[in-house]
XYZ file of C-alpha atoms in Angstrom:
417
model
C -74.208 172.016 -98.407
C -74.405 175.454 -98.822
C -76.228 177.393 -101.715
C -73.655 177.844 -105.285
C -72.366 180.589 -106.712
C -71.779 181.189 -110.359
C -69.428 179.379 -112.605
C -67.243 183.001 -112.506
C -66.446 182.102 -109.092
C -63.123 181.447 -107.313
C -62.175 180.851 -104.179
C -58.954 181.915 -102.038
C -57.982 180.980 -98.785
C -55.163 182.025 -96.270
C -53.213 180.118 -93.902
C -51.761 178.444 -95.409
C -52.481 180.161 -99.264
C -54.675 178.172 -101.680
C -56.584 179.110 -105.016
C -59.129 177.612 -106.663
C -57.078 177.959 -110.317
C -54.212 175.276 -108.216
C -57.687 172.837 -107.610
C -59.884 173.154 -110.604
C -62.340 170.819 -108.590
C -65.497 171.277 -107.763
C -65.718 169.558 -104.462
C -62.819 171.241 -103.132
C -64.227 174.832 -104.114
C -67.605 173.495 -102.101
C -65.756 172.046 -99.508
C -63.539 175.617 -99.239
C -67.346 177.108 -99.353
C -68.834 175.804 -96.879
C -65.730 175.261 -94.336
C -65.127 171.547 -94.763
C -61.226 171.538 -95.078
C -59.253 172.634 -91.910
C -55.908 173.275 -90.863
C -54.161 172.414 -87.706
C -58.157 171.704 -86.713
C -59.627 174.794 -87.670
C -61.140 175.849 -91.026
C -60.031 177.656 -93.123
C -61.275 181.112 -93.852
C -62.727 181.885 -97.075
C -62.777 184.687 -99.618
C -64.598 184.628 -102.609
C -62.969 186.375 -105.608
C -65.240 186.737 -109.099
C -63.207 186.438 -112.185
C -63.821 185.505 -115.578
C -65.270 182.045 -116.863
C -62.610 180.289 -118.510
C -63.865 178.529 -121.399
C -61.781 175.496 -123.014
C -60.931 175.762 -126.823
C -62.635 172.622 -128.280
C -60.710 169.566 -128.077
C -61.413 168.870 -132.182
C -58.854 165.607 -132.026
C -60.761 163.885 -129.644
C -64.202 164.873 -130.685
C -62.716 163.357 -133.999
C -61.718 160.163 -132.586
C -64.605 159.471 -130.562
C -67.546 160.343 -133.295
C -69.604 156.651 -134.076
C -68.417 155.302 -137.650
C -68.445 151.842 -139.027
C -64.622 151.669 -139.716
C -62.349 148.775 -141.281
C -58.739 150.246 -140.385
C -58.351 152.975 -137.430
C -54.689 155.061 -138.336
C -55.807 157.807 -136.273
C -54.717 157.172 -132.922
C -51.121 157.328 -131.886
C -51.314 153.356 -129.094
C -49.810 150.377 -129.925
C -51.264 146.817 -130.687
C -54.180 146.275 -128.578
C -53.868 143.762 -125.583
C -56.545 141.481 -124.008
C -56.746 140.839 -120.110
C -56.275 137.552 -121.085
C -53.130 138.508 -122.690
C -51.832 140.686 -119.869
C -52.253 137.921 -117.310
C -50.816 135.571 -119.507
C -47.164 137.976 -119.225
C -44.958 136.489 -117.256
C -46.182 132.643 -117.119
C -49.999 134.269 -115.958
C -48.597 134.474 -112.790
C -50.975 137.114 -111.899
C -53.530 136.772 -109.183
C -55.379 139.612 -107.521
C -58.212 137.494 -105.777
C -56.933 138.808 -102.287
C -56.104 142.270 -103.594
C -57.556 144.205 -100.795
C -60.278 146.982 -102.419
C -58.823 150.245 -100.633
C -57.588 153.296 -101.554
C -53.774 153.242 -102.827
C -51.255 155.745 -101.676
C -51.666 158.932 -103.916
C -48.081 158.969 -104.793
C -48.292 155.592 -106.354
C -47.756 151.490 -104.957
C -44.068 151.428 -104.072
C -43.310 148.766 -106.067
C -44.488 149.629 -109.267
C -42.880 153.381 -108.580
C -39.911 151.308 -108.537
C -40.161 149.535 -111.632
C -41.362 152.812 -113.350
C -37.963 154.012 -112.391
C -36.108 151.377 -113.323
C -37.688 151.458 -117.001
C -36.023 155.047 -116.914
C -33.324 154.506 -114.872
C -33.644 157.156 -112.004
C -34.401 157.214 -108.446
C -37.947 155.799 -107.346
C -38.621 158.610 -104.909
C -38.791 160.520 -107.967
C -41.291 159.082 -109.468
C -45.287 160.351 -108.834
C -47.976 158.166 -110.339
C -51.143 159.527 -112.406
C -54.262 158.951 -113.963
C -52.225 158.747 -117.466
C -50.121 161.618 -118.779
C -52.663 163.684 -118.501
C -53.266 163.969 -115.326
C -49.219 164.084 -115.162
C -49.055 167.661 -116.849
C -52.201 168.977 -115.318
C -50.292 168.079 -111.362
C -47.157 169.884 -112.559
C -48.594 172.768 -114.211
C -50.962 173.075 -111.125
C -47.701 172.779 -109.033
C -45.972 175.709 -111.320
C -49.084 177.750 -112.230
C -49.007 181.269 -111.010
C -50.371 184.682 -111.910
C -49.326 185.958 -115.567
C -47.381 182.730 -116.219
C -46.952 181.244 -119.433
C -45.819 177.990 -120.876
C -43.446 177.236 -124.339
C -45.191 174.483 -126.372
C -44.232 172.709 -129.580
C -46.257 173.697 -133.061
C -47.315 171.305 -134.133
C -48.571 169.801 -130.784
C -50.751 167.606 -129.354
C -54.049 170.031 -128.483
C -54.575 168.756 -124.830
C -50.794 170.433 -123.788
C -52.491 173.974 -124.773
C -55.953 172.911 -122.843
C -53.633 171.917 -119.694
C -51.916 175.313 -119.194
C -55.065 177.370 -119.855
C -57.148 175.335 -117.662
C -54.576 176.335 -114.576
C -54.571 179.923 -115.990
C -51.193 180.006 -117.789
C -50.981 181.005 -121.009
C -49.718 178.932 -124.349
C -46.821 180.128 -125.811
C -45.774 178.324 -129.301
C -42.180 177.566 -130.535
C -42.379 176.580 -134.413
C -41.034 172.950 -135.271
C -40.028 173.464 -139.376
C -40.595 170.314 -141.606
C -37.841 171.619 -143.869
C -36.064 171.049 -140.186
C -37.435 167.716 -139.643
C -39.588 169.163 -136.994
C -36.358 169.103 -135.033
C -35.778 171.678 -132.325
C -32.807 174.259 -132.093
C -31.954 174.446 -128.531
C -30.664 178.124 -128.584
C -33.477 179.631 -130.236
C -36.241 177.685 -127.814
C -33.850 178.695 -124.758
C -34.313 182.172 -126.009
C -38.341 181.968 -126.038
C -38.538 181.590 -122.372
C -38.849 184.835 -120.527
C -39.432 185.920 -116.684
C -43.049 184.863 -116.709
C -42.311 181.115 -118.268
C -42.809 178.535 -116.073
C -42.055 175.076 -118.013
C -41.109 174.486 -121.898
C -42.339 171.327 -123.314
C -40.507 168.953 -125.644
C -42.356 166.196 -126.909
C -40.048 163.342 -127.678
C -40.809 161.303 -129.759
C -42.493 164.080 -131.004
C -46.396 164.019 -131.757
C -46.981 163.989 -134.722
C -44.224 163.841 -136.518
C -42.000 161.140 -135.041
C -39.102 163.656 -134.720
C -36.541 162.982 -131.568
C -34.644 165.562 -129.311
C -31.304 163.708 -129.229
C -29.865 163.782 -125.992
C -27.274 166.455 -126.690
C -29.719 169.318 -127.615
C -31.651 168.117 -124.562
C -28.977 168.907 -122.382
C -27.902 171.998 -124.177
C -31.473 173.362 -123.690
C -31.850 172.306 -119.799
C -28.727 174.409 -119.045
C -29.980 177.389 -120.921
C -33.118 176.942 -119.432
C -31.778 176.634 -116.164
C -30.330 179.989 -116.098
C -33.436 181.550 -116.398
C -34.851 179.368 -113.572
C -37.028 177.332 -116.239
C -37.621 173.450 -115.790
C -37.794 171.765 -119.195
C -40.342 168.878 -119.081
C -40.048 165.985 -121.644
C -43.422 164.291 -122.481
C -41.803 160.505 -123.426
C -44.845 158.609 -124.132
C -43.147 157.085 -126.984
C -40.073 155.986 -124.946
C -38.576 153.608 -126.182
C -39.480 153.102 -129.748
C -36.896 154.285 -132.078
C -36.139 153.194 -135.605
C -32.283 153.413 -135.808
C -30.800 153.157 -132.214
C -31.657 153.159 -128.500
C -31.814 156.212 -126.912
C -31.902 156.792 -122.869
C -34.452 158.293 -121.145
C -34.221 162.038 -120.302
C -35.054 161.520 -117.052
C -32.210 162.042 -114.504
C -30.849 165.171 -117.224
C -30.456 168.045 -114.427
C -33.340 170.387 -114.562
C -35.153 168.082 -116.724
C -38.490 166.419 -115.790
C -40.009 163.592 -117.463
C -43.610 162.612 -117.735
C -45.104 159.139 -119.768
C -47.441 156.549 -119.612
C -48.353 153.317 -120.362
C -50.995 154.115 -123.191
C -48.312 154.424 -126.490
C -45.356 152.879 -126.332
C -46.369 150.363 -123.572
C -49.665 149.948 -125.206
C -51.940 149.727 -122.482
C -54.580 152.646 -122.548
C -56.976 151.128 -120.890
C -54.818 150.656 -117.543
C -54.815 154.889 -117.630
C -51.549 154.640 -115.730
C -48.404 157.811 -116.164
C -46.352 159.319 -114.045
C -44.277 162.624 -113.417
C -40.644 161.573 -113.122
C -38.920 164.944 -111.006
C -35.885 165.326 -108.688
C -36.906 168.214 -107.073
C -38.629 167.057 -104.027
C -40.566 170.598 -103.373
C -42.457 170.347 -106.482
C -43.010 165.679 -106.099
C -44.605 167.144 -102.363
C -46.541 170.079 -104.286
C -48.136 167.397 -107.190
C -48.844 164.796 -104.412
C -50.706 167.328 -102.500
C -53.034 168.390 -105.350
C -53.474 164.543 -106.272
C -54.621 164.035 -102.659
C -57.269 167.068 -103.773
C -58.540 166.250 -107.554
C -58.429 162.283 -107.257
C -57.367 161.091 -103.533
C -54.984 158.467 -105.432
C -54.935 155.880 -108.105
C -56.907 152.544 -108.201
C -54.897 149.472 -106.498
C -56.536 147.099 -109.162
C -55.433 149.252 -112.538
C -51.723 149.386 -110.262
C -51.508 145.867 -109.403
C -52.287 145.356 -113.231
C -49.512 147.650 -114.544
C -46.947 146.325 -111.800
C -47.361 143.026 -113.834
C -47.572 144.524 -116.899
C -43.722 146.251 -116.735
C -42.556 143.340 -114.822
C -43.452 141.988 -118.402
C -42.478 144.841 -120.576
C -39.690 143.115 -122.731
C -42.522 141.249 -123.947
C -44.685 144.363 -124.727
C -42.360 146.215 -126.020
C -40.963 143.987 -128.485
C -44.405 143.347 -129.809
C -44.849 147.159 -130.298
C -41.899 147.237 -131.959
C -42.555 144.588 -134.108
C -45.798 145.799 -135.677
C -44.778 149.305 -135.894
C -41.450 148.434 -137.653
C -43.320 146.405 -140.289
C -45.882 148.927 -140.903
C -43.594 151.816 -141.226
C -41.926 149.998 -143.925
C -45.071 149.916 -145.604
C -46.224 153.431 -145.085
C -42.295 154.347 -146.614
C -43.241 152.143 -149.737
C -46.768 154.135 -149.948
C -45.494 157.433 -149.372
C -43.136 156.802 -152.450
C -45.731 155.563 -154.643
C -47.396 158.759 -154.016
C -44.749 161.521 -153.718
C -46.370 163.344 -156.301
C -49.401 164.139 -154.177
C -48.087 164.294 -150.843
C -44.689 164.872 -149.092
C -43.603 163.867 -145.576
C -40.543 163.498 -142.985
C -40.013 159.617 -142.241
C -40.458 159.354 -138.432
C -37.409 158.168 -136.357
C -39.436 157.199 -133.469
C -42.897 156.724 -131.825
C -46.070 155.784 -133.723
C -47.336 158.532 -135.721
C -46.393 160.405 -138.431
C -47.262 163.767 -140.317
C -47.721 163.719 -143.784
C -48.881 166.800 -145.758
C -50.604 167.552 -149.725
C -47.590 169.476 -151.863
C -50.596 171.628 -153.055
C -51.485 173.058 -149.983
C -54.922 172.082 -149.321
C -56.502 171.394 -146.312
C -56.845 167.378 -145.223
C -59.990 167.668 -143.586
C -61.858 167.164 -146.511
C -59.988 163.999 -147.763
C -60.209 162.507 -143.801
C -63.738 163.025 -144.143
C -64.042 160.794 -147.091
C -61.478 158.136 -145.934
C -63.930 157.692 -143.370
C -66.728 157.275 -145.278
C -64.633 154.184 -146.615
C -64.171 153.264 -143.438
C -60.169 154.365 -143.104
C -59.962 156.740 -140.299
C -57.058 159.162 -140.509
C -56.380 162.354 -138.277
C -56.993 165.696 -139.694
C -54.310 167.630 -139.623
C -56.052 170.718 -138.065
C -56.162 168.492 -135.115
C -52.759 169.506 -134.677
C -52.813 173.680 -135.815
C -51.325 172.524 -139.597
C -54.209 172.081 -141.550
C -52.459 170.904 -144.808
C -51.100 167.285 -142.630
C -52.620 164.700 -141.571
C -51.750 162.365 -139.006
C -51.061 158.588 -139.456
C -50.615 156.316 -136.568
C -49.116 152.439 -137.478
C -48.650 151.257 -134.305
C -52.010 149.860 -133.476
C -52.673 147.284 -136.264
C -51.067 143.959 -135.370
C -52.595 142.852 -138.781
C -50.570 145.266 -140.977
C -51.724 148.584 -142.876
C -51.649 147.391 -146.348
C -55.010 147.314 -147.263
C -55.828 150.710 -145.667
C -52.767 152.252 -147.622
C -54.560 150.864 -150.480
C -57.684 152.560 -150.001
C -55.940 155.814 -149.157
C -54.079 155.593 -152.256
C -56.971 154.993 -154.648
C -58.501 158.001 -152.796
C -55.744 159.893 -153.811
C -55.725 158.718 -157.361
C -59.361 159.303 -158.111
C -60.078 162.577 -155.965
């Protein structure tokens, strides 16, 4: 291997055009380096380009999450009740058996199979389906796929931080569109459609919306597609939360022209530890463009953690009932605690997902009061996690035991600070 350059460094390549902001990877910037990657036979020719470092805002929710504590109720994260292996095999009459699961690579687009069921769970086309290393790996393939010089994505405020970290770690730039609790952190499709301008490549709805729970109901969603189609900008729906809702069933967005979808199987489906997503899109170009810089940054997915997830939404019914269970009974909980303490703090009731986004009346910031929750050993998600400094986010889908005695803690907190 030949000797490194500085951090500052880029590479770009001709024939046919590459750049190193498309493949934030280190081995393919070496590889481009030293003339390890070829086309038609031949490598490639290089030409280094020196820009400036591009430093990543700190990502304070998960530094939050991850920092050691000796806890008794976690309401900071936004998953559903926790699952066992033993539980997962047990889906389906524990049919499951992977002793002659053959340890190769799978294909980077995804097993075929468990494309298909993905599709099927949102009702669309399995060639248009791409599978990831989680939603985040999702957005960082299509914003790789769109990325280009002076570009600019439309994001959600509030929002969840790693959206922003995405689009500046392809070099695009984070544009903000405000969600108003006096709105119910609902979105007005005319004046988002407006935001986008000739340099926007994607806006970004997250529905259910984190952290408030909010939904884009299905005829805003097409309303803003079509504007944003006449200005040539996809609108990408991050469903995670798909499908728990609190009144009525809603359809995916996926199949919406000019729409594309992207989810996962850590929230609603409850399964983090599987790290499985996918980018749902029915424009071919950009499924070929996102496969291609999978095949770069991660070669493809692991056939163990697919042949798991195949089984697990071959079982989903099952999982998703069980999400909806727990988060239906704690939400009724968390409506009788946020009425016994209206006086302090002031919220919108979610309609969907597994989070919501409480706020003081006074103003103050929530940091503070997260800080001492934990010292109790009540974890709660500071609201500057999220750019409003005054909320604080509360998940209830996790805890299959109920949130009672953690809303009691918070509440004599409340009473006594």
């Amino acid at each position: 291997m030949c000797g490194c350059t500085d951090a500052t460094t880029l590479a770009a390549v001709s024939s046919p055009l590459l750049h190193a902001s498309k493949f934030p990877h280190c081995y393919l910037i070496a590889a481009m380096i030293c003339g390890e990657i070829t086309t038609q036979g031949q490598p490639l020719e290089v030409t280094l380009i020196t820009g400036d470092r591009m430093e990543l805002p700190p990502f304070l929710l998960n530094e939050w999450l991850e920092r050691p504590r000796d806890l008794k109720f976690n309401l900071a994260g936004s998953a559903g009740p926790r699952w066992t292996m033993n539980e997962l095999i047990q889906l389906g009459g524990g049919q499951l058996d992977l002793t002659d699961l053959p340890l190769s690579y799978a294909p980077t687009a995804g097993a075929v199979a468990l494309r298909a069921e993905i599709a099927s769970h949102h009702d669309v086309d399995p060639d248009w389906v791409v599978l990831t290393t989680g939603a985040a790996e999702a957005l960082l393939l299509l914003l790789s796929s769109l990325s280009r010089a002076g570009g600019n994505v439309l994001l959600p405020m509030p929002t969840y931080a790693a959206f922003a970290g995405t689009a500046q770690f392809v070099h695009l730039e984070p544009r903000y569109y405000p969600l108003s609790r006096d709105c119910g952190f609902g979105i007005d499709p005319a004046q988002v459609g407006a935001l986008a301008d000739a340099q926007t490549v994607v806006t970004l709805v997250n529905s259910p919306h984190n952290p408030s729970g909010a939904v884009l109901e299905t005829p805003d969603c097409v309303s803003l597609a079509h504007a944003l189609a006449s200005k040539g900008v996809p609108l990408l729906l991050d469903e995670v939360f798909h499908p728990v809702y609190f009144d009525a069933p809603r359809r995916s967005a996926a199949g919406i022209e000019n729409v594309i979808v992207t989810g996962d199987m850590s929230k609603a489906l409850s399964l983090p530890g599987l790290r499985m997503g996918w980018v749902i899109d029915a424009n071919a170009q950009r499924r070929e463009s996102m496969i291609r810089t999978r095949s770069y940054i991660a070669w493809s997915g692991s056939p163990v953690l697919e042949a798991l997830a195949l089984h697990a939404m071959r079982g989903r019914s099952v999982i998703l009932q069980r999400v909806n269970s727990v988060a239906s009974a704690n939400l009724k909980e968390l409506r009788a605690f946020m009425a016994r303490v209206s006086d302090v703090l002031e919220w919108v009731p979610p309609q969907a997902g597994l989070v919501a986004f409480p706020w003081f009346r006074d103003g103050r910031e929530s940091r503070p009061f997260c800080e001492r929750m934990a010292e109790r050993g009540v974890l709660l998600a500071p609201g500057d996690c999220f750019g409003m400094p005054e909320h604080m986010r509360v998940g209830f889908g996790s805890q299959a035991d109920g949130i009672a005695g953690a809303l009691a803690i918070i509440e004599e907190e409340l009473r006594t600070s």
